[in-house]
PDB file of C-alpha atoms and ligand atoms in Angstrom:
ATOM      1  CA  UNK K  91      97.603  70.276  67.831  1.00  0.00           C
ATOM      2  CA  UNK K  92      99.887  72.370  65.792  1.00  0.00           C
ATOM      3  CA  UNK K  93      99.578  72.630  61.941  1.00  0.00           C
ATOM      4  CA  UNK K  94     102.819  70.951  60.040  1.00  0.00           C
ATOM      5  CA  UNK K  95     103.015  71.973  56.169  1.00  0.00           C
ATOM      6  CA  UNK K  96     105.209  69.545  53.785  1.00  0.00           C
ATOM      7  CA  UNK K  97     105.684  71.333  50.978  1.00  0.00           C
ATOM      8  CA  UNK K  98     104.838  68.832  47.658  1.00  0.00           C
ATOM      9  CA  UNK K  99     106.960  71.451  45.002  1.00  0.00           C
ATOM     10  CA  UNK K 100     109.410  73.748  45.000  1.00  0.00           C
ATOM     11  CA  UNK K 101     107.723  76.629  44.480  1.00  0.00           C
ATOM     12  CA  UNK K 102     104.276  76.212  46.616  1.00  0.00           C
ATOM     13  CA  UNK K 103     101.527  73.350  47.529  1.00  0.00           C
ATOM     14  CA  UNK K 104     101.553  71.787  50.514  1.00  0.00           C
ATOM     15  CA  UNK K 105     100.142  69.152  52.853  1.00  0.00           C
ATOM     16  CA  UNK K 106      99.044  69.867  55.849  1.00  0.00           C
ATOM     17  CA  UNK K 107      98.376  67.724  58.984  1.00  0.00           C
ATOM     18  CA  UNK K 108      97.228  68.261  62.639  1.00  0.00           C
ATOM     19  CA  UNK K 109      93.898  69.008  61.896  1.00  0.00           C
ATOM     20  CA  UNK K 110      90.502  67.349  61.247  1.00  0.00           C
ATOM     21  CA  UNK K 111      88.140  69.831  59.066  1.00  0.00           C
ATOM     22  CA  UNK K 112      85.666  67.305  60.185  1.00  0.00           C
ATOM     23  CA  UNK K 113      85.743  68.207  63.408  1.00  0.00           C
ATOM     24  CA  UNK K 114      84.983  71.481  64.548  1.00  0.00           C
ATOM     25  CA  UNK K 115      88.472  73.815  63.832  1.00  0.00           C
ATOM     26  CA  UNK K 116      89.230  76.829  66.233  1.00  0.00           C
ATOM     27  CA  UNK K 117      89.903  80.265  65.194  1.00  0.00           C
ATOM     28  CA  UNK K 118      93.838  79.629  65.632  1.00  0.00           C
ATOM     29  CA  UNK K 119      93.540  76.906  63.495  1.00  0.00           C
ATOM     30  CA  UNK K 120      91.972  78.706  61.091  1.00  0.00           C
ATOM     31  CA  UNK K 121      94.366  81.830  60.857  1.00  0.00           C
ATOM     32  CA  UNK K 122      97.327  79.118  60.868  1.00  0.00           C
ATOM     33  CA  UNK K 123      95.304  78.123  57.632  1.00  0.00           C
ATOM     34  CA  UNK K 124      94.846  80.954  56.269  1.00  0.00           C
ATOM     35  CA  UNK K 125      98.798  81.694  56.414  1.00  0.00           C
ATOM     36  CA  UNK K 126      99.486  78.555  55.032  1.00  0.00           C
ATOM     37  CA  UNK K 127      97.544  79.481  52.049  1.00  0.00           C
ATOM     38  CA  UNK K 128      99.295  82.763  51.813  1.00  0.00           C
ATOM     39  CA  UNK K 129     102.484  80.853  51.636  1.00  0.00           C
ATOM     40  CA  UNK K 130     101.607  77.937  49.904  1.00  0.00           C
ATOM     41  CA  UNK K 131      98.087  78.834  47.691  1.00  0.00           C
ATOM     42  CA  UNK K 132      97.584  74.859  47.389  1.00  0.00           C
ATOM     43  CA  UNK K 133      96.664  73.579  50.499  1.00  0.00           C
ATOM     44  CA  UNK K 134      95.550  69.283  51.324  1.00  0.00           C
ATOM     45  CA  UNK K 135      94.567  68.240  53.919  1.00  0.00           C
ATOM     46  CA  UNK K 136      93.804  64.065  53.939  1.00  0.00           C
ATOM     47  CA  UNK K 137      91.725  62.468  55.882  1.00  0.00           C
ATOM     48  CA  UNK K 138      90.823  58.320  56.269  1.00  0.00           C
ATOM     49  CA  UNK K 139      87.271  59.430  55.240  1.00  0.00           C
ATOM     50  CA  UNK K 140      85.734  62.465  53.443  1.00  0.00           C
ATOM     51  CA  UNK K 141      83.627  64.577  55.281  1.00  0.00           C
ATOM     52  CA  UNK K 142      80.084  65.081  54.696  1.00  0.00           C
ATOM     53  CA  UNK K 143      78.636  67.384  52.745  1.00  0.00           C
ATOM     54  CA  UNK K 144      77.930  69.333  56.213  1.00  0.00           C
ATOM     55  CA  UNK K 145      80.839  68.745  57.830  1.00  0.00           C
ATOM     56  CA  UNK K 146      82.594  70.340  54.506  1.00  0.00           C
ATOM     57  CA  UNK K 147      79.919  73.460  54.373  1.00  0.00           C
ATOM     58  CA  UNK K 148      80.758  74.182  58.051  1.00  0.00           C
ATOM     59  CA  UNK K 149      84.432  74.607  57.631  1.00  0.00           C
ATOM     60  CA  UNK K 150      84.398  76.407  54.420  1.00  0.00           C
ATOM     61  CA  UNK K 151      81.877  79.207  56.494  1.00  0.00           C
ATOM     62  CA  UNK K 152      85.113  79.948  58.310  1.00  0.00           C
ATOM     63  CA  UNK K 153      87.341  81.008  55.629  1.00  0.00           C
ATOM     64  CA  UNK K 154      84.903  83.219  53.846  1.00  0.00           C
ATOM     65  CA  UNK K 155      81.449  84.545  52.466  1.00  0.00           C
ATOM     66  CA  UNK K 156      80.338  81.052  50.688  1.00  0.00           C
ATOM     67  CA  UNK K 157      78.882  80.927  47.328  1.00  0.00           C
ATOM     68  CA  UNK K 158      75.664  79.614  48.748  1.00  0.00           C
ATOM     69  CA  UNK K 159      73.028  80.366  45.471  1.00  0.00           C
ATOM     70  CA  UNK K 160      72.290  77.533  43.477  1.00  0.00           C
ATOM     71  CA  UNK K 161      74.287  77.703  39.961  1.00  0.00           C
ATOM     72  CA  UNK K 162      72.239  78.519  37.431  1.00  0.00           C
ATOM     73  CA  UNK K 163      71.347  74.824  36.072  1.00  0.00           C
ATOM     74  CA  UNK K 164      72.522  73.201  33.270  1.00  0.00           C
ATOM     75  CA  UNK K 165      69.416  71.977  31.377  1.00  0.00           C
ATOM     76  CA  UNK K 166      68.073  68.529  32.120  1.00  0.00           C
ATOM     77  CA  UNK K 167      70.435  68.374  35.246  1.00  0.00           C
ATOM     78  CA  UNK K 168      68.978  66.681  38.214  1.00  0.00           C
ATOM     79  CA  UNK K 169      70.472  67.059  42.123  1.00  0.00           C
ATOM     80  CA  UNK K 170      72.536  64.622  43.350  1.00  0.00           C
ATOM     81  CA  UNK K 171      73.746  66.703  46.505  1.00  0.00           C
ATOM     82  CA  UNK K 172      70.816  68.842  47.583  1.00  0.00           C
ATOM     83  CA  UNK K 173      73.110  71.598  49.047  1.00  0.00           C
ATOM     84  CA  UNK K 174      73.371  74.752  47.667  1.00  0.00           C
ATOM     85  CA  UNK K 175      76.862  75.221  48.992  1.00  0.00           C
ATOM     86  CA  UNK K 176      78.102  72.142  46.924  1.00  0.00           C
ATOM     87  CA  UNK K 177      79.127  72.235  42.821  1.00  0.00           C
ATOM     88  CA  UNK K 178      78.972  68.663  41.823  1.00  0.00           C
ATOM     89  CA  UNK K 179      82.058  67.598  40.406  1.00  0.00           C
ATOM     90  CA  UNK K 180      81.323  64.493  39.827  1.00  0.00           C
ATOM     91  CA  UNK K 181      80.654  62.537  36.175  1.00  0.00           C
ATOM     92  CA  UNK K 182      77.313  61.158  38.047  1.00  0.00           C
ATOM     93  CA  UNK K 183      73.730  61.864  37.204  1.00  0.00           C
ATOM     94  CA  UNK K 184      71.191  62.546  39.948  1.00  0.00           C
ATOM     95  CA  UNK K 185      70.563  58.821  40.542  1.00  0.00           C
ATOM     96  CA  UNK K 186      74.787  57.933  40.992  1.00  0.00           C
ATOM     97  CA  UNK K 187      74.666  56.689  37.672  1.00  0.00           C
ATOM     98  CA  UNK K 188      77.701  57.509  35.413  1.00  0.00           C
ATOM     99  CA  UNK K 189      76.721  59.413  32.251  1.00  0.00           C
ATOM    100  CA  UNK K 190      76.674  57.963  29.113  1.00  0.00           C
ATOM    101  CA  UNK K 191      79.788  59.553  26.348  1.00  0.00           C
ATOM    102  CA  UNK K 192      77.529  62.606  24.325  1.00  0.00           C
ATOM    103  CA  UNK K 193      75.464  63.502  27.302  1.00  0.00           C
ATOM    104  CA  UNK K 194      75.422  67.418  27.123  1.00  0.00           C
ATOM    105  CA  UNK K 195      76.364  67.696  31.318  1.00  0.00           C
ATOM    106  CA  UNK K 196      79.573  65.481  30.831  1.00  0.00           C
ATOM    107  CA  UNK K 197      80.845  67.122  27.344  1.00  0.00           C
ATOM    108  CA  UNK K 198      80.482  70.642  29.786  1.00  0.00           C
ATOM    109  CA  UNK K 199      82.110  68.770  32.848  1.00  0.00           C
ATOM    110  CA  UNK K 200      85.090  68.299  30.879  1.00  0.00           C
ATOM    111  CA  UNK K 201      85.880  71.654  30.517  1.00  0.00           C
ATOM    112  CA  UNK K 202      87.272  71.364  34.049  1.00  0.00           C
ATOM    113  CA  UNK K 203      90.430  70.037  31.670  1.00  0.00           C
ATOM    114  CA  UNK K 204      91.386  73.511  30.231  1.00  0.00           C
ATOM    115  CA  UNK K 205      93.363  75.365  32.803  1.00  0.00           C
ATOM    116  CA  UNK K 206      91.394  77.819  34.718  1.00  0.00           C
ATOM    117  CA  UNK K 207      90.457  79.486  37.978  1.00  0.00           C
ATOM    118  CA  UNK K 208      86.935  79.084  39.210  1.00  0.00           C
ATOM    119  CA  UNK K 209      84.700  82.173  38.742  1.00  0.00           C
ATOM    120  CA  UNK K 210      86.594  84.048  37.670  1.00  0.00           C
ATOM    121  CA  UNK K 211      83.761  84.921  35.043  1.00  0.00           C
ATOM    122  CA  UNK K 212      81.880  86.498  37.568  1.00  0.00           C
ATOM    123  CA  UNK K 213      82.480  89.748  38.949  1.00  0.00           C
ATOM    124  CA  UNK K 214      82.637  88.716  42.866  1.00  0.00           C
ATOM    125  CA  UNK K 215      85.022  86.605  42.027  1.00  0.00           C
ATOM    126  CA  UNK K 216      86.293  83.124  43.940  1.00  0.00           C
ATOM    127  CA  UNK K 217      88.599  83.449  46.545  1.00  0.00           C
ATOM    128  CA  UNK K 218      89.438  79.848  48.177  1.00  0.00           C
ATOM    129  CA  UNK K 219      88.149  76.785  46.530  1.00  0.00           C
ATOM    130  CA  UNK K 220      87.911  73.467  48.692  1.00  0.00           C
ATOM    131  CA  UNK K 221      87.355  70.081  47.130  1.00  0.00           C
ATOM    132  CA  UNK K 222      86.872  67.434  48.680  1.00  0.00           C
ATOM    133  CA  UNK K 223      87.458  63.485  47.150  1.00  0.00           C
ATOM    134  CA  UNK K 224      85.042  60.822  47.947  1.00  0.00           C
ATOM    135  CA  UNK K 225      85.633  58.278  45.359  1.00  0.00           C
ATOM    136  CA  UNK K 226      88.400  58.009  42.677  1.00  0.00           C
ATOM    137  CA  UNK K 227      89.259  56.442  39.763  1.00  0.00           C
ATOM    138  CA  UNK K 228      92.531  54.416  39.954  1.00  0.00           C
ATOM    139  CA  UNK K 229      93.668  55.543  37.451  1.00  0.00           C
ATOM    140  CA  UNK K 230      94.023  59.345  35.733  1.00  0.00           C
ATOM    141  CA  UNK K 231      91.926  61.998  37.502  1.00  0.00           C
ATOM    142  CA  UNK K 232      94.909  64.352  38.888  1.00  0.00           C
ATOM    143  CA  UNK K 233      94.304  67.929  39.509  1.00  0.00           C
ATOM    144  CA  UNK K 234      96.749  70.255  37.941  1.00  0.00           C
ATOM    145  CA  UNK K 235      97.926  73.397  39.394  1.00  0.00           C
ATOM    146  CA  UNK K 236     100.340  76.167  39.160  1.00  0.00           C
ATOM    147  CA  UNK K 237     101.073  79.245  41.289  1.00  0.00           C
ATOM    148  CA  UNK K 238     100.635  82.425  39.214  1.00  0.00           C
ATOM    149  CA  UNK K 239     102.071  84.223  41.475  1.00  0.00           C
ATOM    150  CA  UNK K 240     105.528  82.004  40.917  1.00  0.00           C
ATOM    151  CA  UNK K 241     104.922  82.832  37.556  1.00  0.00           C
ATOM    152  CA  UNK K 242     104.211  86.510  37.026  1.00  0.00           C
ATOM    153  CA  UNK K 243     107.910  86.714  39.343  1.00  0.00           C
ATOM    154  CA  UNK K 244     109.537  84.697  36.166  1.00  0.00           C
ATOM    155  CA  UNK K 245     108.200  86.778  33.232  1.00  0.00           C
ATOM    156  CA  UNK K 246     110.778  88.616  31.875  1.00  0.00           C
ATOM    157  CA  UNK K 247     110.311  92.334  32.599  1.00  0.00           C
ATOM    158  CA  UNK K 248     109.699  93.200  28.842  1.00  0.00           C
ATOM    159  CA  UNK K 249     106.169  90.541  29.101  1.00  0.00           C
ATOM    160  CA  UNK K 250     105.399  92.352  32.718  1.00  0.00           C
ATOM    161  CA  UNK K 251     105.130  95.796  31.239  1.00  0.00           C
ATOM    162  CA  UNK K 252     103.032  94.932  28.399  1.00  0.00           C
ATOM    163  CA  UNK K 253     100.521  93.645  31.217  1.00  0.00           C
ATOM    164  CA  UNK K 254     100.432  97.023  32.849  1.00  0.00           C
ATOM    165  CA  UNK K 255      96.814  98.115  33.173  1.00  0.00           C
ATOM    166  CA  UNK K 256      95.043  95.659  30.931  1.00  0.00           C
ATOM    167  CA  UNK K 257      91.817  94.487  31.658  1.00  0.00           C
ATOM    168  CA  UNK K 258      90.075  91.190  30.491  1.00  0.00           C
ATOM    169  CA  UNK K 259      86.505  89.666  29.837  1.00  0.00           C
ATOM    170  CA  UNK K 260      85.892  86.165  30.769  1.00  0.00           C
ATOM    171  CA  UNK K 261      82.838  84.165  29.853  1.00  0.00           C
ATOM    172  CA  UNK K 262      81.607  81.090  30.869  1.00  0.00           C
ATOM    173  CA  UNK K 263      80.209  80.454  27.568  1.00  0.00           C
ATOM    174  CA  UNK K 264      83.671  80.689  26.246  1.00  0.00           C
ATOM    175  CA  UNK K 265      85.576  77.880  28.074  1.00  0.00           C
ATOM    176  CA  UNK K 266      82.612  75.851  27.582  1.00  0.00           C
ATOM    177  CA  UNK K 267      82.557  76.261  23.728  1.00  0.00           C
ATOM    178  CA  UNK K 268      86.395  75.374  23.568  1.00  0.00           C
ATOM    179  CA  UNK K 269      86.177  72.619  26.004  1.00  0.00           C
ATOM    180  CA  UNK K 270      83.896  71.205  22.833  1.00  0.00           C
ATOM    181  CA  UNK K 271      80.904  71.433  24.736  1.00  0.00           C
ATOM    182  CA  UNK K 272      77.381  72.382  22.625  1.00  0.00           C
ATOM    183  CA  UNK K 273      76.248  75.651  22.535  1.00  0.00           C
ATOM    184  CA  UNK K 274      73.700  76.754  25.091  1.00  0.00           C
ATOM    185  CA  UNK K 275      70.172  77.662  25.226  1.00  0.00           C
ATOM    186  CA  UNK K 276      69.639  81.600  25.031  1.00  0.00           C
ATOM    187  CA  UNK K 277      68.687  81.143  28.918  1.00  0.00           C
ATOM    188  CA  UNK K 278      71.767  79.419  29.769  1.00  0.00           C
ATOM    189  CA  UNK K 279      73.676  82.251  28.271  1.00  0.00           C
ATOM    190  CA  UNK K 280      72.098  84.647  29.771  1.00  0.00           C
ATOM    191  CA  UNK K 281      72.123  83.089  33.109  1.00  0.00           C
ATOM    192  CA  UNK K 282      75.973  83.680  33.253  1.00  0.00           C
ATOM    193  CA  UNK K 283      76.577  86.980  31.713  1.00  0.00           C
ATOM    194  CA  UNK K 284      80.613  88.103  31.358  1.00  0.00           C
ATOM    195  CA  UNK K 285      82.799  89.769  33.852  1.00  0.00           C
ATOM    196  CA  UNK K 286      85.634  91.891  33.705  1.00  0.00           C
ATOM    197  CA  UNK K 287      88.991  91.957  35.765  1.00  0.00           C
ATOM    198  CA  UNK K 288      92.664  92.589  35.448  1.00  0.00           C
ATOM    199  CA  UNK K 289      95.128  90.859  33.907  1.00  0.00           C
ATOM    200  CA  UNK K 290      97.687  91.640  36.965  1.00  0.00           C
ATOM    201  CA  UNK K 291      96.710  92.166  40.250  1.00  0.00           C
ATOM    202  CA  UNK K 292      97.868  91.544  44.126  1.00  0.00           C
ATOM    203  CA  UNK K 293      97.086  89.201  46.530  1.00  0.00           C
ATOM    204  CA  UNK K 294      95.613  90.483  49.126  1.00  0.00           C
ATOM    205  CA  UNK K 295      97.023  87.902  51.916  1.00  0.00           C
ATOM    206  CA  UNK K 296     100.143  87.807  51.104  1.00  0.00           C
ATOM    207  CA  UNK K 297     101.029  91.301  48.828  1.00  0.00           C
ATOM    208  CA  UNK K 298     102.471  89.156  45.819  1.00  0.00           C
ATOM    209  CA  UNK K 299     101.470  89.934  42.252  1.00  0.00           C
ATOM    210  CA  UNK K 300      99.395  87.660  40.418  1.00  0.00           C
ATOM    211  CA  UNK K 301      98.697  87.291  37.120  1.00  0.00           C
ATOM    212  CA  UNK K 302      94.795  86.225  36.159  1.00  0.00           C
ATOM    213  CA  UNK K 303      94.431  84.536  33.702  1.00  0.00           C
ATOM    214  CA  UNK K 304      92.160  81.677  32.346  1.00  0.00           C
ATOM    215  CA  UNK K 305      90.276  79.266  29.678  1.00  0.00           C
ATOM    216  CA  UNK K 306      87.209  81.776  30.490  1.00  0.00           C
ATOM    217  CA  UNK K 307      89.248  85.276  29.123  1.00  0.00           C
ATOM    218  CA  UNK K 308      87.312  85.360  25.963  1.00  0.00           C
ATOM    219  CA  UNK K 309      88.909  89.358  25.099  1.00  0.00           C
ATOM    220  CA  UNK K 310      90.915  92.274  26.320  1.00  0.00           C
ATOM    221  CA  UNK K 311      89.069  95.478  26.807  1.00  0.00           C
ATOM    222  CA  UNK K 312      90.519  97.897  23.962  1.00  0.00           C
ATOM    223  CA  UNK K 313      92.148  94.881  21.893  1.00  0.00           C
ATOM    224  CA  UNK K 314      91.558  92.903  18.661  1.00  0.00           C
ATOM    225  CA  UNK K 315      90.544  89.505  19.421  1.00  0.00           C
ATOM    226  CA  UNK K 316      93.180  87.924  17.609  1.00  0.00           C
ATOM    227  CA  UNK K 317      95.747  90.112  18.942  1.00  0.00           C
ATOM    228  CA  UNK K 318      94.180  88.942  22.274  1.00  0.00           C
ATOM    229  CA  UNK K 319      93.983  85.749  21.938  1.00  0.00           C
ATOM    230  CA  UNK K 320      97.685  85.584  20.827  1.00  0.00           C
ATOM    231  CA  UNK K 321      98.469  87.138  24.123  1.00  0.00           C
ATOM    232  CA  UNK K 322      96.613  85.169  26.545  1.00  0.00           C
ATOM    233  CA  UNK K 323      98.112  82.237  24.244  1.00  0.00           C
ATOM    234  CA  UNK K 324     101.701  83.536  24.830  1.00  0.00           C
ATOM    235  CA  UNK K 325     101.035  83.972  28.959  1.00  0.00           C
ATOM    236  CA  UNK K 326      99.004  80.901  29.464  1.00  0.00           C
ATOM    237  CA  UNK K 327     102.378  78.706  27.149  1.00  0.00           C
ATOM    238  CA  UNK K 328     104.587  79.954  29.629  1.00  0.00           C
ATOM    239  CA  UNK K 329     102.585  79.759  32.772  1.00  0.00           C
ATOM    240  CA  UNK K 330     101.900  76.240  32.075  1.00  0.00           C
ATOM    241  CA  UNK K 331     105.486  74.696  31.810  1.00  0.00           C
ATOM    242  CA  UNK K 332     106.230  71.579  33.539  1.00  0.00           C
ATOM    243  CA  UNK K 333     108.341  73.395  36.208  1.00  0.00           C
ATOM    244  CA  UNK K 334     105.503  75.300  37.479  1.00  0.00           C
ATOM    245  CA  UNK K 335     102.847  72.620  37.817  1.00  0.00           C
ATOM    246  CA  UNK K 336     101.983  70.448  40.510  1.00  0.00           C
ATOM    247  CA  UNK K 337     100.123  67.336  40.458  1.00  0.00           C
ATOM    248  CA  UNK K 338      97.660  66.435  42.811  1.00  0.00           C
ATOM    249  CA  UNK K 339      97.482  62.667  42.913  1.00  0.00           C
ATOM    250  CA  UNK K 340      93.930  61.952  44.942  1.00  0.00           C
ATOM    251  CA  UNK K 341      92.933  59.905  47.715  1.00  0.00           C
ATOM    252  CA  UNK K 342      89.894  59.303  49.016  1.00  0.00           C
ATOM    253  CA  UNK K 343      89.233  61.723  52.109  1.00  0.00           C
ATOM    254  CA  UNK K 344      91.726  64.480  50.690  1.00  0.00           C
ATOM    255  CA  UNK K 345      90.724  68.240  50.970  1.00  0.00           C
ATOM    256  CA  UNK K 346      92.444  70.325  48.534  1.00  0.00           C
ATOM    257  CA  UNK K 347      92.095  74.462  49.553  1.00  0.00           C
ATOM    258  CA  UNK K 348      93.038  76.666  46.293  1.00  0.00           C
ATOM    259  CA  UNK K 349      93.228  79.927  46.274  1.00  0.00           C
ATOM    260  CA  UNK K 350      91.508  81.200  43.230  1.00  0.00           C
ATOM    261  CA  UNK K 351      92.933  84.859  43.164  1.00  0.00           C
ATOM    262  CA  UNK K 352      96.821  82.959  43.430  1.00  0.00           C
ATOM    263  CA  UNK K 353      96.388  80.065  41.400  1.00  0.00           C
ATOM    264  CA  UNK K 354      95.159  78.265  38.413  1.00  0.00           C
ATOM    265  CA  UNK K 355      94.201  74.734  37.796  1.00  0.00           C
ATOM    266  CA  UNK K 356      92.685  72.098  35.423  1.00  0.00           C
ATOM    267  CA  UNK K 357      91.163  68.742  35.876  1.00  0.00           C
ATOM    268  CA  UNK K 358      93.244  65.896  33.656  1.00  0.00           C
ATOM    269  CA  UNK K 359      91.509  62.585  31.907  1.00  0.00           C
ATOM    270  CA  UNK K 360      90.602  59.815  32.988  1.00  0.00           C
ATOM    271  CA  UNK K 361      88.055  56.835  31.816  1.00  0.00           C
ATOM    272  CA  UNK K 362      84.813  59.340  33.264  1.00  0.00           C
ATOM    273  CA  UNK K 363      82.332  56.250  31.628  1.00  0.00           C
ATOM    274  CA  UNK K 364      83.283  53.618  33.201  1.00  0.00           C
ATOM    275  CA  UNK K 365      84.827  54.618  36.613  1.00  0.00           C
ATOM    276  CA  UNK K 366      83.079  57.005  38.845  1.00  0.00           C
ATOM    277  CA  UNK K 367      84.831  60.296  40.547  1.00  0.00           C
ATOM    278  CA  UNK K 368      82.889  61.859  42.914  1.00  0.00           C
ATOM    279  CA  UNK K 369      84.315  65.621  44.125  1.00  0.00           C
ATOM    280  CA  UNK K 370      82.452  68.175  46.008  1.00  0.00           C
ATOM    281  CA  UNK K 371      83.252  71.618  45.413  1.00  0.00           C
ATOM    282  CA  UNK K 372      82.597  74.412  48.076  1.00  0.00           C
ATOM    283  CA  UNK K 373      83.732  78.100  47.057  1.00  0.00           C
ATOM    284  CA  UNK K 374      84.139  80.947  48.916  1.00  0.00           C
ATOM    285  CA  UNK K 375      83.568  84.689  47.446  1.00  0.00           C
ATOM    286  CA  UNK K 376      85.856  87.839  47.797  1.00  0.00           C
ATOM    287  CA  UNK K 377      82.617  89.387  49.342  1.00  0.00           C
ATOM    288  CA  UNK K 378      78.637  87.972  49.880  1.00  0.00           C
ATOM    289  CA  UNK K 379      76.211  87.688  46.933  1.00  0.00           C
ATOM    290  CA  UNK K 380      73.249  86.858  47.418  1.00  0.00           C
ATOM    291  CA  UNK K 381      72.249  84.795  43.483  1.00  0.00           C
TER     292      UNK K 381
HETATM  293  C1  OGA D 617      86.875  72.405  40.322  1.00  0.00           C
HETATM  294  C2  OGA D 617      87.755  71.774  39.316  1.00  0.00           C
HETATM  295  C3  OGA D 617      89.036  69.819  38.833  1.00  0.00           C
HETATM  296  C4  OGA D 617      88.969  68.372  39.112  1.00  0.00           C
HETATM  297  O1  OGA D 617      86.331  71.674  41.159  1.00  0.00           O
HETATM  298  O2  OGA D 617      86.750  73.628  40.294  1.00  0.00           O
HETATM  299  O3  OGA D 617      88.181  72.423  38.411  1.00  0.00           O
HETATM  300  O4  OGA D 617      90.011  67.711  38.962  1.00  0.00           O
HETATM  301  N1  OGA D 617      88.023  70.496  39.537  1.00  0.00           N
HETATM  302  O5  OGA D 617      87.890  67.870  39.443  1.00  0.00           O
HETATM  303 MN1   MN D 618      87.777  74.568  38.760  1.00  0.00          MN
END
């Protein structure tokens, strides 16, 4: 069956339909996909029923090295979902439960609401991330993206050349702390230890300049912090007006592809103590690691 993309803004995101990533997808398919996400970066793909947490594992395989080590653990986290392939997304505790307002996990879940990319604090970083919606709240609970790709074409030339060659640090730590989550142990920290990558570079699918940028950028390389700070301020202002962002409205069975390197994207509010979301994350890497 052929692959038919309806685009969802004007600038990128689509949906996509004539295929089942429950089902087992042929290489065609999968190169259609791929192109789709060099066009689009925001790909979903809806279904009347998510897949498992297999079914999801086995597809992801086929657009990339997987991030297949378990995260380093958040202390007193148990496993709900006992693949190492799969980031919890949920605001559930190992037994389904929802946790309780102040619990340590949930204050760090919520930095999922400050506009990022995923990994981008490591140095292999994330290429495509898939998510995959299994229950919902009614109401609130959007994801948020924006192309920065679409972006870095409208900064005025003036903003593009100050970008020219600079190089940032992002740290987990960092989006955690501003997402008002506690500080960690000394072996969380050094679980997850900074990366470094440019501010600008280029897709490698589809040759377009990107700028990469996120909550986790905690400095510059060469730069004050403040100075910095006031920079990534000014960028992440502009990237985030209402004309670039899209809203992903969820429904159960939806598959959202990102790509990571193109886009960024936050998680927005919703009442995570008394409804449950349940998302499963799978990530591919720009090349193996074995963590
Ligand atoms: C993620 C993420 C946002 C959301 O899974 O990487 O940021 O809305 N999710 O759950
Ligand atoms: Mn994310």
């Amino acid at each position: 069956m052929e692959l038919v993309a309806t685009p969802q803004h004007p600038l990128f995101a689509a949906r996509i339909s004539g295929i089942d990533i429950r089902c087992p997808v042929s290489p065609a398919q999968c190169r259609e996909i791929v192109r789709l996400m060099d066009r689009y970066a925001v790909c979903a793909i809806g279904h009347d029923g998510p897949p498992t947490n297999e079914e999801q594992i086995a597809f992801s395989v086929l657009l990339g090295p997987m991030d297949r080590g378990r995260s380093p653990k958040i202390e007193g986290t148990g496993i709900r979902i006992p693949h190492n392939e799969i980031v919890d997304q949920s605001n559930l505790d190992q037994d389904g439960v929802i946790y309780e307002e102040g619990d340590r996990r949930l204050l760090f879940k919520r930095a999922n609401r400050l506009w990022h990319t995923d990994m981008s604090f490591r140095q292999v970083r994330a290429t495509y991330s898939l998510l995959s919606a299994h229950v919902v709240p009614s109401a609130g609970g959007n994801t948020e993206f924006v192309d920065m790709r679409a972006v870095y074409d409208a900064l005025p030339e003036s903003t593009r050349s100050r970008l020219d060659g600079l190089v940032a640090e992002h740290s987990y730590w960092y989006s955690r702390s501003l997402g008002g989550g506690p500080a960690p142990t000394d072996a969380e920290r050094a679980s997850r230890p900074p990366a470094r990558h440019a501010l600008v570079h280029v897709c490698p699918g589809s040759g377009r300049k990107s700028l990469y940028i996120a909550s986790h950028i905690s400095g510059i390389v060469g730069w004050r912090e403040d100075e910095a700070c006031a920079l990534i301020d000014e960028l992440m202002a502009f990237a985030t007006q209402p004309r670039f962002i899209y809203s992903h409205d969820w429904r159960v069975g939806d598959v959202v592809i990102w790509d990571n390197l193109a886009t960024i994207h936050r998680a927005t509010p919703f009442d995570d103590t008394r409804y449950r979301r349940d998302m499963r994350r799978t990530t591919c890497r720009e090349r193996l690691v074995h963590s």
